[in-house]
mmCIF file of C-alpha atoms and ligand atoms in Angstrom:
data_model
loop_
_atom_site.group_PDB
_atom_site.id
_atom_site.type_symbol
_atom_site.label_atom_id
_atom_site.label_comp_id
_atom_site.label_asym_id
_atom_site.label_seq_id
_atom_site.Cartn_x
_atom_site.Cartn_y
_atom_site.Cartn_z
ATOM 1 C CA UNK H 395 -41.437 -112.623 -69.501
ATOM 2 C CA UNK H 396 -43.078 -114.936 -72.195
ATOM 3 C CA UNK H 397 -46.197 -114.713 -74.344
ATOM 4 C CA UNK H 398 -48.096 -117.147 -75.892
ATOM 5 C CA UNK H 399 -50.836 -116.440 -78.414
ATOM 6 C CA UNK H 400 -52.762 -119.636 -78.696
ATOM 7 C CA UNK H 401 -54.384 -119.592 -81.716
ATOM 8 C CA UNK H 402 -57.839 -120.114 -82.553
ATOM 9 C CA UNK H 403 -57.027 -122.745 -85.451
ATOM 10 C CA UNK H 404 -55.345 -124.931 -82.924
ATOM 11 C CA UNK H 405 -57.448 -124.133 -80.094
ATOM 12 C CA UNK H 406 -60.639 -125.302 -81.778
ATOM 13 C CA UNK H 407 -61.456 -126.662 -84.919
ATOM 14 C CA UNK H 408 -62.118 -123.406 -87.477
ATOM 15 C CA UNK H 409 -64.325 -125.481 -89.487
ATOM 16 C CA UNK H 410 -66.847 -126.889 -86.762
ATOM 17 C CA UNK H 411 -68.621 -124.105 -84.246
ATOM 18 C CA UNK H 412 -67.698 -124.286 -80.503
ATOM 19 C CA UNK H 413 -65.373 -127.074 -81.079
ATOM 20 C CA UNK H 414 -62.430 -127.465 -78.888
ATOM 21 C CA UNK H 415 -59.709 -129.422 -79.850
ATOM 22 C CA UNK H 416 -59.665 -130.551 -76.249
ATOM 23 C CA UNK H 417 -56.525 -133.453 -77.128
ATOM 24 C CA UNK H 418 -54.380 -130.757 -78.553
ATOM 25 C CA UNK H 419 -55.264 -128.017 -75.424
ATOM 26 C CA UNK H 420 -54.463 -130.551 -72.738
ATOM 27 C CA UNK H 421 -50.867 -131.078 -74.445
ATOM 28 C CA UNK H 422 -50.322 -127.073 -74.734
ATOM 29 C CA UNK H 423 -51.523 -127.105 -71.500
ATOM 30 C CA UNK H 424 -49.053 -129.481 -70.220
ATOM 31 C CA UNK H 425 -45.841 -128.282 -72.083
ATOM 32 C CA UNK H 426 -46.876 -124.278 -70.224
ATOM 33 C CA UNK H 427 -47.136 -126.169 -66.243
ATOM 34 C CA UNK H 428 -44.065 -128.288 -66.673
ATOM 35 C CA UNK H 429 -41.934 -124.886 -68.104
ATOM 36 C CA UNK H 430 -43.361 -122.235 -65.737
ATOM 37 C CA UNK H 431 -42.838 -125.014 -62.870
ATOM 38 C CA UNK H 432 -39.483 -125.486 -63.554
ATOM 39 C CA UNK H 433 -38.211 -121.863 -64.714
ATOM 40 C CA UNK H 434 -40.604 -119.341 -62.458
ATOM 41 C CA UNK H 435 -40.838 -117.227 -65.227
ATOM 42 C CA UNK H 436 -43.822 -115.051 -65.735
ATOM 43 C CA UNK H 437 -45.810 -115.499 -68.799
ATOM 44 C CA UNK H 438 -48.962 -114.055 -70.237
ATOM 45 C CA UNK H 439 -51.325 -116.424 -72.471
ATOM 46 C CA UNK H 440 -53.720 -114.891 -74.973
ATOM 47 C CA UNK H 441 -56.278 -116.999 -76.400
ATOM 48 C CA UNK H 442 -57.298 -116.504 -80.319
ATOM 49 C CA UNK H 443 -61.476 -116.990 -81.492
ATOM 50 C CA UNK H 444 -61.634 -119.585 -83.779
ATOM 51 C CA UNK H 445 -64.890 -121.274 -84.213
ATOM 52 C CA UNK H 446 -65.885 -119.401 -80.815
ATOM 53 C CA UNK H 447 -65.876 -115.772 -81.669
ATOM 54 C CA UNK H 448 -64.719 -115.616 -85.272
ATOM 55 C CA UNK H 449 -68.216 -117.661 -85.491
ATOM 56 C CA UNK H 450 -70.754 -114.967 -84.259
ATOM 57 C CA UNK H 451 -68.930 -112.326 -85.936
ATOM 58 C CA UNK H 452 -68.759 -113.925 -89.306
ATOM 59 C CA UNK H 453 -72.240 -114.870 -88.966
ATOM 60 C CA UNK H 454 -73.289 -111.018 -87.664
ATOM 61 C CA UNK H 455 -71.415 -109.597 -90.692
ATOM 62 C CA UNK H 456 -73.019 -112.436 -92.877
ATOM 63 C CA UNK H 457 -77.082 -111.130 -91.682
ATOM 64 C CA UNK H 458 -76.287 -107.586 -91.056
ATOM 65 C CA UNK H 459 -73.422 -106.308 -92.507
ATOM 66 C CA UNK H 460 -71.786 -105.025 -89.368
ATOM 67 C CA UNK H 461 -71.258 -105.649 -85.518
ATOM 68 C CA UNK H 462 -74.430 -104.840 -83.357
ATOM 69 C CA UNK H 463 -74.548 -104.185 -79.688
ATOM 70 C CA UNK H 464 -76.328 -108.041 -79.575
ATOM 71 C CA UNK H 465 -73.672 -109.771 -81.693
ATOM 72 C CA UNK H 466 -71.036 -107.664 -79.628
ATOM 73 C CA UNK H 467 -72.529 -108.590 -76.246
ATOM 74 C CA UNK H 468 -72.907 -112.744 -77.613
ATOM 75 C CA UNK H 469 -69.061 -112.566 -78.926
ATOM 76 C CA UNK H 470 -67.817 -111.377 -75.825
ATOM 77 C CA UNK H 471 -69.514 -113.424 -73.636
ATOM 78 C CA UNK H 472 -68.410 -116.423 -75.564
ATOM 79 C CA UNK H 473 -65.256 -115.606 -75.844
ATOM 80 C CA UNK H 474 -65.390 -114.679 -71.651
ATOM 81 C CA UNK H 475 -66.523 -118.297 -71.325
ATOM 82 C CA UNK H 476 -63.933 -120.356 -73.325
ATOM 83 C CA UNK H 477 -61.168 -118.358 -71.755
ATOM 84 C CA UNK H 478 -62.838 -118.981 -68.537
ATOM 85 C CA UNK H 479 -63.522 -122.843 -69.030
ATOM 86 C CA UNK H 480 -59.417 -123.153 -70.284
ATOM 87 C CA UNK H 481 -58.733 -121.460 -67.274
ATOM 88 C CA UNK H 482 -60.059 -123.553 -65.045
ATOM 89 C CA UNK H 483 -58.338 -126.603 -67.006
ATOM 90 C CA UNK H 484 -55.154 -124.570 -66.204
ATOM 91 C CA UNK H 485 -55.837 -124.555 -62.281
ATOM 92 C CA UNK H 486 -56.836 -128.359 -62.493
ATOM 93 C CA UNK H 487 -53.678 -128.795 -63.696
ATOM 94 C CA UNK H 488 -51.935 -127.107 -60.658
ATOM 95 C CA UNK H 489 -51.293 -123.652 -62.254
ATOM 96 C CA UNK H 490 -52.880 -120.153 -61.274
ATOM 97 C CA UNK H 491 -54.172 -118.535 -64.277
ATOM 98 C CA UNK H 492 -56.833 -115.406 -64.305
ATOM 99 C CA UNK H 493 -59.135 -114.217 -66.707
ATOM 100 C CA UNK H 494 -58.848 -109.967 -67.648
ATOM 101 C CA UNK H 495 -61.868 -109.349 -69.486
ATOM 102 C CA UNK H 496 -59.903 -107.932 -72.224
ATOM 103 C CA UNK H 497 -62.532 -105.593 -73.394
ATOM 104 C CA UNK H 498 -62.489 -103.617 -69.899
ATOM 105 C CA UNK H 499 -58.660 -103.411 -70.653
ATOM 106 C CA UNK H 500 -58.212 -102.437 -73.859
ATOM 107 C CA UNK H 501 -59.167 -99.301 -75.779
ATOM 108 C CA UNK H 502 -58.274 -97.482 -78.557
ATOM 109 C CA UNK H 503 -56.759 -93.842 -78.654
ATOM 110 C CA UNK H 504 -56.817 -92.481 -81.771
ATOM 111 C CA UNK H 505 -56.815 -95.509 -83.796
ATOM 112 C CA UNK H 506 -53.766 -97.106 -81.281
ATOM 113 C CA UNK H 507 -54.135 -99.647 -79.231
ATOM 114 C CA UNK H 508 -53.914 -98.759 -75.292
ATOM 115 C CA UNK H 509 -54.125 -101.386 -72.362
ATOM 116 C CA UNK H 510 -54.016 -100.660 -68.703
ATOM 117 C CA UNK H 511 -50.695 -103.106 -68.582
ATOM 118 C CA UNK H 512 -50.738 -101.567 -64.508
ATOM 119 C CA UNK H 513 -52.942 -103.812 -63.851
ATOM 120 C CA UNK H 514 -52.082 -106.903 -66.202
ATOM 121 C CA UNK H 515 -48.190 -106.149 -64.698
ATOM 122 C CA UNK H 516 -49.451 -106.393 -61.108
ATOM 123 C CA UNK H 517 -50.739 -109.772 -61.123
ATOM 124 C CA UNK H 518 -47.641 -111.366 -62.884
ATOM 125 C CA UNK H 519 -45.551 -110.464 -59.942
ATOM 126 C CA UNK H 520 -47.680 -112.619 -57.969
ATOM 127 C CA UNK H 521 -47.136 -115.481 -60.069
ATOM 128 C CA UNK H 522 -50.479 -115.260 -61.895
ATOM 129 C CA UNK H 523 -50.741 -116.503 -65.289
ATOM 130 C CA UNK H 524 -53.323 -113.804 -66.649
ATOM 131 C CA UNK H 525 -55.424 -115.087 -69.646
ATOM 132 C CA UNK H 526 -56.455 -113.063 -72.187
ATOM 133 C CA UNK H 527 -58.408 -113.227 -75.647
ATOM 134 C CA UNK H 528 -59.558 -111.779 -78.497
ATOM 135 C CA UNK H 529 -62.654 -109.435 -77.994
ATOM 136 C CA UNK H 530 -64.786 -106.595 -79.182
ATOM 137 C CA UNK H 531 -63.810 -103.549 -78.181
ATOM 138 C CA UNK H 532 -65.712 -99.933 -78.239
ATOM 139 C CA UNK H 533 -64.070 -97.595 -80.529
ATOM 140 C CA UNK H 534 -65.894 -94.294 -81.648
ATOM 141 C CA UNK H 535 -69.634 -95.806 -81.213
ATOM 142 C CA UNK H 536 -69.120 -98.978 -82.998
ATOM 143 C CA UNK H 537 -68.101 -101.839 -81.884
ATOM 144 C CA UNK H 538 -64.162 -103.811 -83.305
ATOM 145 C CA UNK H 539 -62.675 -106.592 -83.219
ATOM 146 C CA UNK H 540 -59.674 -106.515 -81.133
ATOM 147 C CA UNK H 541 -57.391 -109.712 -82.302
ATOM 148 C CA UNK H 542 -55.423 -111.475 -79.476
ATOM 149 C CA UNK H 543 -52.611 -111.178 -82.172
ATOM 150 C CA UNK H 544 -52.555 -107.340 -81.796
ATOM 151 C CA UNK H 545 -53.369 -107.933 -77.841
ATOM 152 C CA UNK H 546 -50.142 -109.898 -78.171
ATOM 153 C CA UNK H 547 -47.757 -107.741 -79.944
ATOM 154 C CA UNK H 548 -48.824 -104.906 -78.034
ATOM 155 C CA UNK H 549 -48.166 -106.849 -74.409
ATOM 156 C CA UNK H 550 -44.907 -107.817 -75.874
ATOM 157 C CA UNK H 551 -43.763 -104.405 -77.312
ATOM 158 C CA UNK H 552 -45.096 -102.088 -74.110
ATOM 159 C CA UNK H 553 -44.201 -104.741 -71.138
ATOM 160 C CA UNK H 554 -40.464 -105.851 -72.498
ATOM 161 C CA UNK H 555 -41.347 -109.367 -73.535
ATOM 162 C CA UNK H 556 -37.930 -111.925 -73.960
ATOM 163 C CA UNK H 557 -40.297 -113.980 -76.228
ATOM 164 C CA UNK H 558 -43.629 -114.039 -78.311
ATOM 165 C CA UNK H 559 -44.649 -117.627 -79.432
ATOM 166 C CA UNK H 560 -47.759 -117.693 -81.980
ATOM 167 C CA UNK H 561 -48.861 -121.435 -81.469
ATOM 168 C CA UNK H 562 -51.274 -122.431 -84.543
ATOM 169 C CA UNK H 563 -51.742 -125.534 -86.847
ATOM 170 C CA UNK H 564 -48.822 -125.365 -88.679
ATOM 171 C CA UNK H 565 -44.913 -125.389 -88.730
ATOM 172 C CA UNK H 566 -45.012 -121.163 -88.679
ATOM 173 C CA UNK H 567 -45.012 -119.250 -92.444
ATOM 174 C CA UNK H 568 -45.016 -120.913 -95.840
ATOM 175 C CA UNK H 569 -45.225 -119.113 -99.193
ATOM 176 C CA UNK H 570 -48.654 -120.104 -100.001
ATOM 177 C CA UNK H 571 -50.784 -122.243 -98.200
ATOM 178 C CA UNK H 572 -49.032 -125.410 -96.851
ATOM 179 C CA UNK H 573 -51.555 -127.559 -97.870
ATOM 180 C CA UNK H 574 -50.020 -127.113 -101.846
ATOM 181 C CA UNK H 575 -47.182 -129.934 -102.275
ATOM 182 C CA UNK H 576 -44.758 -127.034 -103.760
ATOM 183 C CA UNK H 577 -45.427 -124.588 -100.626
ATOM 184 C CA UNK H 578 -41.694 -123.510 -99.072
ATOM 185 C CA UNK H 579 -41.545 -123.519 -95.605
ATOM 186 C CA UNK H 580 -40.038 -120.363 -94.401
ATOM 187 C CA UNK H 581 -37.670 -120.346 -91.500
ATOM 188 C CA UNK H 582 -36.847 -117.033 -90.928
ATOM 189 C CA UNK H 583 -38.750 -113.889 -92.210
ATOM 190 C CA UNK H 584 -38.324 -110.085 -92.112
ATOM 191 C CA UNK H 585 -41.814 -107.846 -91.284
ATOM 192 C CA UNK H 586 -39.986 -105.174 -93.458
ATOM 193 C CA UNK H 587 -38.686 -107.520 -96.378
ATOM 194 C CA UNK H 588 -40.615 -110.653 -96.768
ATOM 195 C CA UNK H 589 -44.330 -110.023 -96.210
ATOM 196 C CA UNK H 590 -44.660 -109.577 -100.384
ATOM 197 C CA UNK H 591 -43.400 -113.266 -100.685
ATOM 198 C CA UNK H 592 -46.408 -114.673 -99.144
ATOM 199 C CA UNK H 593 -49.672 -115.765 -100.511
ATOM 200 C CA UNK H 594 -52.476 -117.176 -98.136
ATOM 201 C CA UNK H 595 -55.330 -117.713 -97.850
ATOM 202 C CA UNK H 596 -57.356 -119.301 -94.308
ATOM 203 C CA UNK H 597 -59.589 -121.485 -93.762
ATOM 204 C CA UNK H 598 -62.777 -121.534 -91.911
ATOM 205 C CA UNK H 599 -64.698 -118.872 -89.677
ATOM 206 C CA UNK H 600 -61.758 -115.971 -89.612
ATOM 207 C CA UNK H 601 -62.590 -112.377 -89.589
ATOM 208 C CA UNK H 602 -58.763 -110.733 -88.657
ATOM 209 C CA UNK H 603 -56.694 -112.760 -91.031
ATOM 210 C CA UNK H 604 -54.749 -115.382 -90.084
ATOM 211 C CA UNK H 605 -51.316 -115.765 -90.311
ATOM 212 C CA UNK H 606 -50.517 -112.537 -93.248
ATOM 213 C CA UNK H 607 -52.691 -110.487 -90.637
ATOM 214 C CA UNK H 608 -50.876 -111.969 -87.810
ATOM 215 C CA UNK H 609 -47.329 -110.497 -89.605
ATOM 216 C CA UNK H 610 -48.675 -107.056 -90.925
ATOM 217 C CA UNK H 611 -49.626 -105.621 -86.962
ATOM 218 C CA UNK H 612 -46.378 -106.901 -85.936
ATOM 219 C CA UNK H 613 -44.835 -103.972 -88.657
ATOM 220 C CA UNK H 614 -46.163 -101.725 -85.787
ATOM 221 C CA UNK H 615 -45.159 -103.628 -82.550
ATOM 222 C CA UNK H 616 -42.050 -105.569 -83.469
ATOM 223 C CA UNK H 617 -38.849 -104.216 -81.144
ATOM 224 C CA UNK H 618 -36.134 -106.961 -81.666
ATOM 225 C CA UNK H 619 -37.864 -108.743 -79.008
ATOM 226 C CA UNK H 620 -37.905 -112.715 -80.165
ATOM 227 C CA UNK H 621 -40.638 -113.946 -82.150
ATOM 228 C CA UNK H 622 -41.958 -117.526 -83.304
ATOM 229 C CA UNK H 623 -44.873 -119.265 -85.177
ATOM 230 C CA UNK H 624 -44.830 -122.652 -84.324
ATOM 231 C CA UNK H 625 -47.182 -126.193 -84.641
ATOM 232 C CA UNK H 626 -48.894 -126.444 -81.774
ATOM 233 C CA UNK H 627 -50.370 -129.831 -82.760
ATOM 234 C CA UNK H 628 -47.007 -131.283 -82.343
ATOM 235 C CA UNK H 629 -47.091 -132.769 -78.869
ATOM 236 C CA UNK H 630 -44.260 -131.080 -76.685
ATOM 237 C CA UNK H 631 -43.441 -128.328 -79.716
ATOM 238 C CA UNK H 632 -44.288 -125.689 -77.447
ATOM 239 C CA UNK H 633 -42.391 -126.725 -74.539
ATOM 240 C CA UNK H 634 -39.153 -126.686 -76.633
ATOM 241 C CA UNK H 635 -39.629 -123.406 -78.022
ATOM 242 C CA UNK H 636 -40.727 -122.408 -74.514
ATOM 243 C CA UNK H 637 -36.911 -123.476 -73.783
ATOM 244 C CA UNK H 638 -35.157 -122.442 -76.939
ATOM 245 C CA UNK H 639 -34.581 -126.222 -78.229
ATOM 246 C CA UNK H 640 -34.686 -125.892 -82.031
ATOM 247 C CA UNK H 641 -37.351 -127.129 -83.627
ATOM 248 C CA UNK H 642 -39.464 -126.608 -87.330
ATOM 249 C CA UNK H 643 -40.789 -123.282 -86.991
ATOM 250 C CA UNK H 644 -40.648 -119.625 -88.055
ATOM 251 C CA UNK H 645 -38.525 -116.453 -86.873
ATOM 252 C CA UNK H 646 -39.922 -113.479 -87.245
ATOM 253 C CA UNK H 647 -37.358 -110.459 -87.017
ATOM 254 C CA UNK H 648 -38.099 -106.412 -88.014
HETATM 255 O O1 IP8 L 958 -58.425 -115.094 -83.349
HETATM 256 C C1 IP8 L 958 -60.327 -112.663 -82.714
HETATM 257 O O2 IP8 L 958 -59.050 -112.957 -82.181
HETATM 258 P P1 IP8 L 958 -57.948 -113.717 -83.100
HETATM 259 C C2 IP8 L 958 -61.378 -112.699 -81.638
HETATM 260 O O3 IP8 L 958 -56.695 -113.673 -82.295
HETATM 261 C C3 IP8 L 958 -62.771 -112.602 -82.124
HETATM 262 O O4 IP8 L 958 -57.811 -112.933 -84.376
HETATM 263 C C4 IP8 L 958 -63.727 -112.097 -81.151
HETATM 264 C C5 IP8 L 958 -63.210 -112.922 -83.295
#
């Protein structure tokens, strides 16, 4: 079983609100029906909330300091929609995905993350695709944001993933931002060894911390399982690492 995080950077541009980078989606989309049409095998997407819901909840912390029932109700909603809407473009392409309103799912037990992965499990062994996202969740009588990075790692570590692919906007982890003409490209890094080597810092509406936030929950979930950051805006990138063809990215190992 696969999962794909597709990020909110390369979903949407972070930069513009409620943009989607509809070019770059159709392509992602495209490289995920010709592998699962070929191979069968079952694979989870989980959708990131670039300038959808990292938006409102910049903007809510921005006017009142903290996550309201409103802001809470707008982000999820939104987020509900654009997972919705790409789902759709998934079954117009010939594939049968299904939103799980992650928020209903997901929960938090003492400061861990719990999901009802019954019910998520259930589906994939009738070929559904299920689609999830980053939400707001309920925790203790305020209201979170739950990153589909941690919703990721978690699915991967508790349901026996072969493979976690991050797609984003660039060829996986340099050590500072890539944009610098003396940033190092970093093929392979260690959660336990290598997170000290990295300074970055990301751009746009992002309120859960891009690609350094993206490594530090994986400290908790990472179990040898494979792990990848790659460029989605590389047309057929994600197919290849989908298959295991090499190709300009970064492993992440324990
Ligand atoms: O983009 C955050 O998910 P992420 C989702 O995976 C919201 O960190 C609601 C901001």
């Amino acid at each position: 079983m696969i999962i794909v995080k597709l990020g909110g950077s390369v979903l949407t541009d972070k930069t513009k609100p409620f943009t989607i980078r509809y070019a770059t989606l159709m392509n992602l989309i495209s490289d995920i029906r010709k592998y699962i049409n070929e191979t069968k095998n079952a694979m989870i997407i989980v959708l990131g909330g670039g300038s959808f819901g990292h938006f409102i909840v910049s903007k809510c912390i921005e006017d009142k300091g903290f996550i309201d029932e409103y802001c809470a109700s707008l982000t999820s909603n939104v987020m509900n929609e654009l997972a919705l809407h790409i789902s759709r473009l998934f079954n117009i392409s010939g594939l049968s995905t299904m939103v799980f309103t992650t928020h209903s799912i997901f929960t938090y037990d003492n400061y861990e993350l719990k999901g009802d992965t019954k019910i998520i499990n259930h589906y994939l062994k009738q070929q559904i695709v299920p689609i999830l996202y980053g939400d707001v969740i309920l925790y203790k009588g305020r209201f979170k944001v739950l990153s589909g990075d941690e919703i990721s790692w978690y699915l991967a570590s508790i349901l026996n993933a072969d493979k976690l692919i991050f797609v984003t906007d660039v060829d996986g982890v340099y050590d500072r931002h890539p944009r610098y003409p003396n940033a190092r490209h970093l093929p392979l890094i260690s959660l336990s060894k290598d997170l000290n080597k990295i300074r970055i810092e990301t751009r746009g509406y992002d309120v859960t911390g891009g690609i350094i936030g993206k490594l530090k929950i994986g400290l908790r979930y990472h179990r040898g399982f494979e792990v990848l950051i790659i460029n989605g805006l590389i047309k057929g990138n994600l197919y290849k690492a989908l298959i295991g063809e090499k190709i300009k990215a970064t492993k992440v190992i324990p």
